[in-house]
Amino acid sequence: MGDKTAIGSDHRGFSLKQRIITTLKEMGIPVEDAGVFTEEAADYPLFAKMVARMVSERHCARGILICGSGIGMSIVANKFPGVRAALCYTVDNARKSRMHNDANVLVLGQDIDQVTAQQMLKVWFETPFEGGRHQTRLDQIQAIEAENFKSSN
């Protein structure tokens, strides 16, 4: 599995994405930028798809997505096998998404301030999955996923 973190946004998340890339590099985390590369209007599903596919196919260990609210990006990302995208608005959400759900894609709305975003990134990258009773639930999620993503071949 690649150790990079894939990151993508739509035009509304572009500014925050650029700041997050700087923060990740300062943290020593390699980044694969899937776009957008300007503030021109762009459709979020295309960029969520690229990041989610990189995580699903294990080209990147984790992903980060940013759009206006984060909702659309979450919906798209969770359509991919093995992706556990968590829309987080607080540092505690980010921590629990890792501890309880082993989230591998962090989704943010573009209105999160820089200080909170930096704290969320730090916590999200440093918090391990707890396992235990949460592993049982993760196993249940994976079983549902296996059933729903059966090959139609």
mmCIF file of C-alpha atoms in Angstrom:
data_model
loop_
_atom_site.group_PDB
_atom_site.id
_atom_site.type_symbol
_atom_site.label_atom_id
_atom_site.label_comp_id
_atom_site.label_asym_id
_atom_site.label_seq_id
_atom_site.Cartn_x
_atom_site.Cartn_y
_atom_site.Cartn_z
ATOM 1 C CA MET A 1 0.000 0.000 0.000
ATOM 2 C CA GLY A 2 1.238 3.441 -0.834
ATOM 3 C CA ASP A 3 2.083 5.624 2.132
ATOM 4 C CA LYS A 4 0.849 8.759 0.405
ATOM 5 C CA THR A 5 -2.300 10.654 1.263
ATOM 6 C CA ALA A 6 -4.500 11.538 -1.692
ATOM 7 C CA ILE A 7 -6.221 14.908 -1.520
ATOM 8 C CA GLY A 8 -8.902 16.475 -3.658
ATOM 9 C CA SER A 9 -11.426 19.270 -3.628
ATOM 10 C CA ASP A 10 -13.887 21.132 -5.748
ATOM 11 C CA HIS A 11 -13.531 24.860 -6.410
ATOM 12 C CA ARG A 12 -15.093 25.784 -3.064
ATOM 13 C CA GLY A 13 -12.572 23.654 -1.173
ATOM 14 C CA PHE A 14 -9.543 24.730 -3.226
ATOM 15 C CA SER A 15 -8.194 27.325 -0.778
ATOM 16 C CA LEU A 16 -8.443 25.002 2.236
ATOM 17 C CA LYS A 17 -6.944 22.155 0.184
ATOM 18 C CA GLN A 18 -3.888 24.266 -0.593
ATOM 19 C CA ARG A 19 -3.408 25.110 3.090
ATOM 20 C CA ILE A 20 -3.864 21.454 4.081
ATOM 21 C CA ILE A 21 -1.236 20.357 1.558
ATOM 22 C CA THR A 22 1.222 22.763 3.181
ATOM 23 C CA THR A 23 0.353 21.411 6.644
ATOM 24 C CA LEU A 24 0.726 17.780 5.505
ATOM 25 C CA LYS A 25 4.135 18.501 3.996
ATOM 26 C CA GLU A 26 5.187 20.175 7.262
ATOM 27 C CA MET A 27 4.044 16.987 9.051
ATOM 28 C CA GLY A 28 6.206 14.923 6.696
ATOM 29 C CA ILE A 29 3.224 13.240 5.022
ATOM 30 C CA PRO A 30 3.610 12.650 1.272
ATOM 31 C CA VAL A 31 0.684 14.002 -0.746
ATOM 32 C CA GLU A 32 -0.890 13.037 -4.066
ATOM 33 C CA ASP A 33 -2.939 16.052 -5.251
ATOM 34 C CA ALA A 34 -5.888 14.923 -7.390
ATOM 35 C CA GLY A 35 -7.093 18.480 -8.033
ATOM 36 C CA VAL A 36 -8.718 20.895 -8.519
ATOM 37 C CA PHE A 37 -5.899 23.200 -9.432
ATOM 38 C CA THR A 38 -7.840 26.472 -9.803
ATOM 39 C CA GLU A 39 -10.904 28.140 -8.315
ATOM 40 C CA GLU A 40 -12.887 27.710 -11.535
ATOM 41 C CA ALA A 41 -16.187 25.893 -11.036
ATOM 42 C CA ALA A 42 -15.698 22.121 -10.887
ATOM 43 C CA ASP A 43 -17.918 19.136 -10.173
ATOM 44 C CA TYR A 44 -17.013 17.547 -6.831
ATOM 45 C CA PRO A 45 -17.936 13.945 -7.787
ATOM 46 C CA LEU A 46 -15.038 13.742 -10.243
ATOM 47 C CA PHE A 47 -12.447 14.626 -7.610
ATOM 48 C CA ALA A 48 -14.030 12.528 -4.870
ATOM 49 C CA LYS A 49 -13.947 9.603 -7.299
ATOM 50 C CA MET A 50 -10.230 10.048 -7.999
ATOM 51 C CA VAL A 51 -9.271 10.194 -4.323
ATOM 52 C CA ALA A 52 -11.590 7.366 -3.271
ATOM 53 C CA ARG A 53 -10.292 5.139 -6.063
ATOM 54 C CA MET A 54 -6.681 5.768 -4.979
ATOM 55 C CA VAL A 55 -7.573 4.682 -1.436
ATOM 56 C CA SER A 56 -9.800 1.795 -2.533
ATOM 57 C CA GLU A 57 -7.111 0.407 -4.836
ATOM 58 C CA ARG A 58 -4.461 1.015 -2.158
ATOM 59 C CA HIS A 59 -2.356 3.406 -4.192
ATOM 60 C CA CYS A 60 -2.673 5.748 -1.215
ATOM 61 C CA ALA A 61 -3.078 4.820 2.437
ATOM 62 C CA ARG A 62 -5.472 7.658 3.207
ATOM 63 C CA GLY A 63 -7.417 10.428 1.566
ATOM 64 C CA ILE A 64 -8.721 13.896 2.313
ATOM 65 C CA LEU A 65 -11.622 15.537 0.491
ATOM 66 C CA ILE A 66 -12.936 19.095 0.743
ATOM 67 C CA CYS A 67 -16.036 20.664 -0.806
ATOM 68 C CA GLY A 68 -18.571 23.258 0.280
ATOM 69 C CA SER A 69 -20.225 21.204 3.002
ATOM 70 C CA GLY A 70 -18.342 17.911 2.699
ATOM 71 C CA ILE A 71 -21.597 16.012 2.295
ATOM 72 C CA GLY A 72 -21.357 15.333 -1.423
ATOM 73 C CA MET A 73 -17.743 14.220 -1.191
ATOM 74 C CA SER A 74 -18.679 11.799 1.620
ATOM 75 C CA ILE A 75 -21.460 10.277 -0.413
ATOM 76 C CA VAL A 76 -19.219 9.684 -3.426
ATOM 77 C CA ALA A 77 -16.230 8.372 -1.480
ATOM 78 C CA ASN A 78 -18.296 5.801 0.401
ATOM 79 C CA LYS A 79 -19.372 4.227 -2.897
ATOM 80 C CA PHE A 80 -15.916 2.605 -3.193
ATOM 81 C CA PRO A 81 -14.958 -0.736 -1.632
ATOM 82 C CA GLY A 82 -12.719 -0.405 1.389
ATOM 83 C CA VAL A 83 -13.271 3.329 1.759
ATOM 84 C CA ARG A 84 -14.488 4.553 5.118
ATOM 85 C CA ALA A 85 -14.989 8.276 4.561
ATOM 86 C CA ALA A 86 -15.902 10.347 7.603
ATOM 87 C CA LEU A 87 -17.287 13.871 7.382
ATOM 88 C CA CYS A 88 -15.839 15.681 10.392
ATOM 89 C CA TYR A 89 -16.514 19.156 11.749
ATOM 90 C CA THR A 90 -14.644 18.994 15.060
ATOM 91 C CA VAL A 91 -11.363 17.688 16.397
ATOM 92 C CA ASP A 92 -13.298 15.153 18.485
ATOM 93 C CA ASN A 93 -15.137 13.900 15.363
ATOM 94 C CA ALA A 94 -11.781 13.414 13.636
ATOM 95 C CA ARG A 95 -10.366 11.529 16.642
ATOM 96 C CA LYS A 96 -13.380 9.247 16.962
ATOM 97 C CA SER A 97 -13.491 8.588 13.212
ATOM 98 C CA ARG A 98 -10.074 6.969 13.602
ATOM 99 C CA MET A 99 -10.544 5.362 17.048
ATOM 100 C CA HIS A 100 -13.962 3.848 16.429
ATOM 101 C CA ASN A 101 -14.317 3.560 12.647
ATOM 102 C CA ASP A 102 -10.756 3.298 11.307
ATOM 103 C CA ALA A 103 -11.693 6.013 8.796
ATOM 104 C CA ASN A 104 -9.279 6.199 5.889
ATOM 105 C CA VAL A 105 -10.748 9.273 4.196
ATOM 106 C CA LEU A 106 -11.263 12.528 6.073
ATOM 107 C CA VAL A 107 -13.913 14.781 4.568
ATOM 108 C CA LEU A 108 -14.141 18.458 5.429
ATOM 109 C CA GLY A 109 -16.405 21.372 4.599
ATOM 110 C CA GLN A 110 -14.627 24.423 3.253
ATOM 111 C CA ASP A 111 -15.707 26.673 6.147
ATOM 112 C CA ILE A 112 -13.443 25.031 8.732
ATOM 113 C CA ASP A 113 -10.939 27.549 10.041
ATOM 114 C CA GLN A 114 -7.226 26.908 9.579
ATOM 115 C CA VAL A 115 -6.452 26.290 13.266
ATOM 116 C CA THR A 116 -9.220 23.706 13.616
ATOM 117 C CA ALA A 117 -8.212 22.073 10.322
ATOM 118 C CA GLN A 118 -4.597 21.749 11.508
ATOM 119 C CA GLN A 119 -5.698 20.268 14.835
ATOM 120 C CA MET A 120 -8.006 17.836 13.041
ATOM 121 C CA LEU A 121 -5.224 16.710 10.708
ATOM 122 C CA LYS A 122 -2.810 16.173 13.591
ATOM 123 C CA VAL A 123 -5.333 14.126 15.557
ATOM 124 C CA TRP A 124 -6.556 12.197 12.508
ATOM 125 C CA PHE A 125 -3.055 11.125 11.502
ATOM 126 C CA GLU A 126 -1.869 10.350 15.039
ATOM 127 C CA THR A 127 -4.920 8.496 16.393
ATOM 128 C CA PRO A 128 -4.826 4.713 15.977
ATOM 129 C CA PHE A 129 -7.833 2.460 15.563
ATOM 130 C CA GLU A 130 -8.837 1.069 18.990
ATOM 131 C CA GLY A 131 -10.000 -2.337 17.822
ATOM 132 C CA GLY A 132 -11.882 -4.340 20.487
ATOM 133 C CA ARG A 133 -15.640 -3.862 20.249
ATOM 134 C CA HIS A 134 -15.001 -1.449 17.377
ATOM 135 C CA GLN A 135 -13.304 -4.230 15.381
ATOM 136 C CA THR A 136 -16.490 -6.275 15.652
ATOM 137 C CA ARG A 137 -18.429 -3.381 14.152
ATOM 138 C CA LEU A 138 -15.827 -2.811 11.464
ATOM 139 C CA ASP A 139 -16.065 -6.508 10.574
ATOM 140 C CA GLN A 140 -19.835 -6.083 10.231
ATOM 141 C CA ILE A 141 -19.332 -3.088 7.937
ATOM 142 C CA GLN A 142 -16.876 -5.081 5.832
ATOM 143 C CA ALA A 143 -19.346 -7.976 5.574
ATOM 144 C CA ILE A 144 -22.072 -5.595 4.382
ATOM 145 C CA GLU A 145 -19.642 -4.110 1.904
ATOM 146 C CA ALA A 146 -18.642 -7.556 0.607
ATOM 147 C CA GLU A 147 -22.306 -8.386 0.055
ATOM 148 C CA ASN A 148 -23.146 -5.120 -1.644
ATOM 149 C CA PHE A 149 -20.054 -4.951 -3.846
ATOM 150 C CA LYS A 150 -20.261 -8.498 -5.187
ATOM 151 C CA SER A 151 -18.987 -8.682 -8.734
ATOM 152 C CA SER A 152 -21.731 -8.897 -11.328
ATOM 153 C CA ASN A 153 -19.531 -11.028 -13.630
#
